[in-house]
PDB file of C-alpha atoms in Angstrom:
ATOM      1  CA  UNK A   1     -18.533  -6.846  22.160  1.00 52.00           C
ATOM      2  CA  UNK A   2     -15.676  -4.351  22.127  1.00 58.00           C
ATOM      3  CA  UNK A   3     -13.462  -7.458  22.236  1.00 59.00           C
ATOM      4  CA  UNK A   4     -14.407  -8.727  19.423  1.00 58.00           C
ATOM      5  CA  UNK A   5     -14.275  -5.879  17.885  1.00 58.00           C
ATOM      6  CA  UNK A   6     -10.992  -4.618  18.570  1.00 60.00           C
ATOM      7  CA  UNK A   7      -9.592  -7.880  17.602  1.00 57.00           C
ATOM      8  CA  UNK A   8     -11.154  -7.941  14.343  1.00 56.00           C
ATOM      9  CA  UNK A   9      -9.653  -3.971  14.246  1.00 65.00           C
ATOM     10  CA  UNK A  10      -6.122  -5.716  14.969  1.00 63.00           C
ATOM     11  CA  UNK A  11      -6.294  -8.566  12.137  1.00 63.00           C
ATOM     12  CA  UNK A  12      -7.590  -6.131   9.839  1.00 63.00           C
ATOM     13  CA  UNK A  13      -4.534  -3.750  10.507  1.00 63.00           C
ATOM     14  CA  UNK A  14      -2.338  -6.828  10.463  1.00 61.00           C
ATOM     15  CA  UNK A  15      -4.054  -7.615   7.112  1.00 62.00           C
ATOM     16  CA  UNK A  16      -3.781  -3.903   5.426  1.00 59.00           C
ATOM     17  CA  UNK A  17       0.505  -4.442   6.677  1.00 62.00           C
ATOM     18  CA  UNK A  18       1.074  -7.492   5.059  1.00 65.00           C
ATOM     19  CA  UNK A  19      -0.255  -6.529   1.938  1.00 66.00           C
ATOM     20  CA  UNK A  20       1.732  -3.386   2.037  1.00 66.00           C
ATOM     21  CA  UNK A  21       5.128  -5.323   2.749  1.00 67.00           C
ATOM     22  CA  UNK A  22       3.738  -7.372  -0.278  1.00 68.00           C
ATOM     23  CA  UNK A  23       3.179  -4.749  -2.957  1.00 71.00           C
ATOM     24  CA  UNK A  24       6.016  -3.140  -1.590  1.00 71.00           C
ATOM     25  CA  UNK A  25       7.970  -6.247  -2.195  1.00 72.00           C
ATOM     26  CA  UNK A  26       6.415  -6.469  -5.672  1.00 70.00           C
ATOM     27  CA  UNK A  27       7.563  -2.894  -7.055  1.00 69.00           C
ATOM     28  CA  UNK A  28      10.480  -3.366  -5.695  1.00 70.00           C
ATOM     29  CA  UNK A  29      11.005  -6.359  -7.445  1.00 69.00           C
ATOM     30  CA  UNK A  30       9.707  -3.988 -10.445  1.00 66.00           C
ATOM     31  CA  UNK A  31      12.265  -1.723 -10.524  1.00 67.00           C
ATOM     32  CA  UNK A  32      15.549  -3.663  -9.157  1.00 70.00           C
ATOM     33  CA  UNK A  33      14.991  -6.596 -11.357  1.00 70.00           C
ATOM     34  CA  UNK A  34      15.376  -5.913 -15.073  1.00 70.00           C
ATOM     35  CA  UNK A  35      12.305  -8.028 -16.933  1.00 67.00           C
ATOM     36  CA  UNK A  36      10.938  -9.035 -13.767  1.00 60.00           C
ATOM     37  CA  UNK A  37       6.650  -9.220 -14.055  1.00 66.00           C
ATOM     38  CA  UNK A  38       4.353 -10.436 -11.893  1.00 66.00           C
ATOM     39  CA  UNK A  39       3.180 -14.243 -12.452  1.00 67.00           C
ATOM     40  CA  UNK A  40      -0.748 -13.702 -12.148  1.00 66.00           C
ATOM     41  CA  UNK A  41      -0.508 -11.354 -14.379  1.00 68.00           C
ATOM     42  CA  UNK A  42       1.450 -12.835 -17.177  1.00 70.00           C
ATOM     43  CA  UNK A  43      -1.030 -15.501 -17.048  1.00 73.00           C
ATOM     44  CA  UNK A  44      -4.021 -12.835 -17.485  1.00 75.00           C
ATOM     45  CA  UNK A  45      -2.309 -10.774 -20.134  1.00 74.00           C
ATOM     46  CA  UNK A  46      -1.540 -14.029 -22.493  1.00 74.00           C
ATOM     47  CA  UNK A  47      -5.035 -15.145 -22.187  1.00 78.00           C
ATOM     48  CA  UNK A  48      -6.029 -11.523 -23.015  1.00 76.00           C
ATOM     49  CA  UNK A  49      -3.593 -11.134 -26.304  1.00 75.00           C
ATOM     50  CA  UNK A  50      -5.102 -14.859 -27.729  1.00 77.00           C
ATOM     51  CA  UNK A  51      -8.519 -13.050 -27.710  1.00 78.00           C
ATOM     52  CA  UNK A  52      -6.928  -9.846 -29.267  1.00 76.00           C
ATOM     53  CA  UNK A  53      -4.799 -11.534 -31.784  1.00 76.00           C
ATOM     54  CA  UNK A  54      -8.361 -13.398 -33.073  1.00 76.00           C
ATOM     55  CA  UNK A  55     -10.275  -9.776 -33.461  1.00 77.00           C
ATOM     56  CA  UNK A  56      -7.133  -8.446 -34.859  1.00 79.00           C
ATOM     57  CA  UNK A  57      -7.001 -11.333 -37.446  1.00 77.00           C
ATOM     58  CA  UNK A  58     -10.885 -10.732 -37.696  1.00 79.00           C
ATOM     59  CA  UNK A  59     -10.208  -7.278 -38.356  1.00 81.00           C
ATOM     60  CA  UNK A  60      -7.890  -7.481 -41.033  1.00 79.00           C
ATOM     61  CA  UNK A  61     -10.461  -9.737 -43.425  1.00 82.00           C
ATOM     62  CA  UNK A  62     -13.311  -7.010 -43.093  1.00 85.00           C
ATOM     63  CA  UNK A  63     -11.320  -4.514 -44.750  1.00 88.00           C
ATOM     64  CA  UNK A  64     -13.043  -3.503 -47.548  1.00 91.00           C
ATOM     65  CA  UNK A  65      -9.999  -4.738 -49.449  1.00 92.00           C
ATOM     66  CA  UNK A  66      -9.922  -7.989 -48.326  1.00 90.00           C
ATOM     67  CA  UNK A  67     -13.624  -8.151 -49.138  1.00 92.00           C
ATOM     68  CA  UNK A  68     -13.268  -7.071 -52.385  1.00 94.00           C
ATOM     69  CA  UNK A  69     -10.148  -9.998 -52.808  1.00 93.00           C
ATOM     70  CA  UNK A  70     -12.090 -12.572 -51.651  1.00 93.00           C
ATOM     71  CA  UNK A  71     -15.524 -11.770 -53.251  1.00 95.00           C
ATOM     72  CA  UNK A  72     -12.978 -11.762 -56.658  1.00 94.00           C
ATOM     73  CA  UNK A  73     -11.409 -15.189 -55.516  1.00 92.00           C
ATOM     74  CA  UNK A  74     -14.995 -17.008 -54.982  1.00 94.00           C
ATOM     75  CA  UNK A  75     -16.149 -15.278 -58.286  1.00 91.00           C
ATOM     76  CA  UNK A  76     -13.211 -16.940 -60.254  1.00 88.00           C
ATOM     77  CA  UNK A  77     -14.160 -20.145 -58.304  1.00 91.00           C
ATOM     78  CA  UNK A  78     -17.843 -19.797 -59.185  1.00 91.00           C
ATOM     79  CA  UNK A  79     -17.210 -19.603 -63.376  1.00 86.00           C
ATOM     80  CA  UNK A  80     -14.465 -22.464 -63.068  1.00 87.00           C
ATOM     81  CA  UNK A  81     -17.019 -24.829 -61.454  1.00 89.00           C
ATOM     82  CA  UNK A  82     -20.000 -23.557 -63.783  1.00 89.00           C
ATOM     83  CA  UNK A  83     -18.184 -23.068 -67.112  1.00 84.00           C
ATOM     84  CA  UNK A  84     -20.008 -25.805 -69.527  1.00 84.00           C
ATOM     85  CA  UNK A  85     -23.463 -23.674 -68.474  1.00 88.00           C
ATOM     86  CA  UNK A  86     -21.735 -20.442 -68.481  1.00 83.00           C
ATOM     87  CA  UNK A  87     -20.297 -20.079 -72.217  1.00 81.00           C
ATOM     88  CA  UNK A  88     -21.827 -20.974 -75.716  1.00 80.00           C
ATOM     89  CA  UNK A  89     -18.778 -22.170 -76.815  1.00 79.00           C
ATOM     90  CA  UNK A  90     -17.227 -25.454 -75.740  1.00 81.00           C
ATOM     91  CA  UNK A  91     -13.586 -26.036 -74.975  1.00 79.00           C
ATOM     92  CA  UNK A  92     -12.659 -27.297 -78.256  1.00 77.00           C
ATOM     93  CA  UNK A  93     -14.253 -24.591 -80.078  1.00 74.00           C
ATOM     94  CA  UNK A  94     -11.706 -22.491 -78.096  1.00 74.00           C
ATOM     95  CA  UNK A  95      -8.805 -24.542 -78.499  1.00 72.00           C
ATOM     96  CA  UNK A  96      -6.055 -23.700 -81.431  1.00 73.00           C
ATOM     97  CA  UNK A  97      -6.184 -26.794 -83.758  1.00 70.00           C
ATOM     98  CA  UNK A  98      -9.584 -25.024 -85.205  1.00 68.00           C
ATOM     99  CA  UNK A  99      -9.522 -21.509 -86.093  1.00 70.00           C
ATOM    100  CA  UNK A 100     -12.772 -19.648 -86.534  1.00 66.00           C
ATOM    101  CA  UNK A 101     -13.562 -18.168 -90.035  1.00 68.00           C
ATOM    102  CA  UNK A 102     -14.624 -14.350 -87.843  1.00 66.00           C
ATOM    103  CA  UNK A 103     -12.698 -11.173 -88.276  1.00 72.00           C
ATOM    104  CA  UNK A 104      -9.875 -10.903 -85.411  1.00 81.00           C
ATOM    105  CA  UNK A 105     -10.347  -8.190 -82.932  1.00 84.00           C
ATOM    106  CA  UNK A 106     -13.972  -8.153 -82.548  1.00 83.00           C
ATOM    107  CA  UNK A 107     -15.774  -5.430 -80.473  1.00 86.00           C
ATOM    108  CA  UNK A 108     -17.719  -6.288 -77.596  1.00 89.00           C
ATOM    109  CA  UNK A 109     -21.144  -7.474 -78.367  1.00 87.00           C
ATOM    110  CA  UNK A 110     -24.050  -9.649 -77.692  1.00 88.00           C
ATOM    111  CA  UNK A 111     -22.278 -12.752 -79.089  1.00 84.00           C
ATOM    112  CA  UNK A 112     -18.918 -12.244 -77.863  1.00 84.00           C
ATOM    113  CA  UNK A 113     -19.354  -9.872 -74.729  1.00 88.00           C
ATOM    114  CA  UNK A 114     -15.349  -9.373 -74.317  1.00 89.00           C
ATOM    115  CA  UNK A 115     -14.495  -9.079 -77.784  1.00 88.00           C
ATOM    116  CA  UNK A 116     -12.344 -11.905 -79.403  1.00 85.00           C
ATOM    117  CA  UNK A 117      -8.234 -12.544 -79.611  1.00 85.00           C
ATOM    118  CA  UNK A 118      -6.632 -11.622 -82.659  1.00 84.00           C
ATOM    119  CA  UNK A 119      -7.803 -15.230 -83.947  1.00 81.00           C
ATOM    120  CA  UNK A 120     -11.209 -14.755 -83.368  1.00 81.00           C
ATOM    121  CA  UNK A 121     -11.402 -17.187 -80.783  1.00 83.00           C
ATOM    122  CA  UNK A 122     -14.017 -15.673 -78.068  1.00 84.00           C
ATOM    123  CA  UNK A 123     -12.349 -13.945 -74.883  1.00 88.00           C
ATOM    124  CA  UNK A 124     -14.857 -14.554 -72.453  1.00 87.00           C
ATOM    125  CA  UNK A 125     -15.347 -18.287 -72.944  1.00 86.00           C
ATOM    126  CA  UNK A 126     -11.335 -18.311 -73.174  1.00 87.00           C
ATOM    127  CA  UNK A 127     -11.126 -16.247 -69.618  1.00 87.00           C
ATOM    128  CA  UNK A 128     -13.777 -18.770 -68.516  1.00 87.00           C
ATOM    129  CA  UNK A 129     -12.291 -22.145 -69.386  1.00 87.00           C
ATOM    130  CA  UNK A 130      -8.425 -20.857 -68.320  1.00 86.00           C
ATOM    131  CA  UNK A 131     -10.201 -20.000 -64.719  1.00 87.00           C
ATOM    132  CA  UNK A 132     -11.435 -23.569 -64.665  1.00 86.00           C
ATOM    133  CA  UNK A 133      -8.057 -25.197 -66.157  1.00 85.00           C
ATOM    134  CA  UNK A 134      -5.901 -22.731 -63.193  1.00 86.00           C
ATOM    135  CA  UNK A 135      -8.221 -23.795 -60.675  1.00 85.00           C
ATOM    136  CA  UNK A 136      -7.614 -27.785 -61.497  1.00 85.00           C
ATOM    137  CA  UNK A 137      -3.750 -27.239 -61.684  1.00 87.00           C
ATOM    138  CA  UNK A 138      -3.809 -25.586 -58.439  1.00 76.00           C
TER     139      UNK A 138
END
């Protein structure tokens, strides 16, 4: 038994040296060679900044900024697509060729919630139908 054991005792010491000699080897190669990293690692830190670069990304659209933008953007998107069933007033009632008989620069009110232009066209159903017209040309 003591055999054994003291061999196992030797390889182990054997071991514990050549891994000395190779971290050894390793910062030297640290410090003496300008840029010089270790292979295994390089490997582990790339894989590590592709997951960090995804949170980061991540990160940035749950500012409350970014929120706010995009909750705008979809908004915009949502009256261009639903415009007909949004406004009272069609496209051509909006549209210069006709100019409504109503005072210019209307107050806000139940029949023209934005007001109207100094033609009396309505603002709302204008702001409406330009979202939908920006959103085709884009």
């Amino acid at each position: 038994m003591k055999k054994t054991e003291t061999i196992l005792e030797e390889t182990e010491r054997h071991e514990y040296q050549e891994e000395k000699k190779v971290k050894f080897s390793r910062l030297l190669k640290f410090y003496l060679i300008p840029g010089w990293r270790e292979p295994e690692f390089e490997a582990t830190e790339f894989e590590i900044g592709k997951i960090k670069s995804k949170r980061r990304l991540f990160r940035r659209l749950l500012t409350p900024l970014s929120i706010v933008g995009i909750l705008m953007i979809l908004f915009i998107a949502f009256l261009a697509v639903y415009s007909p069933w949004l406004t009272p007033f069609s496209i051509e009632n909006l549209t210069p060729p006709k100019y409504p008989f109503e005072t210019p620069y209307l107050d806000p009110s139940t029949k023209h919630p934005f007001g109207t232009t100094k033609y009396g066209f309505d603002l709302l159903g204008r702001i409406i139908w330009g979202a939908r017209t920006a959103l085709t040309a884009a």
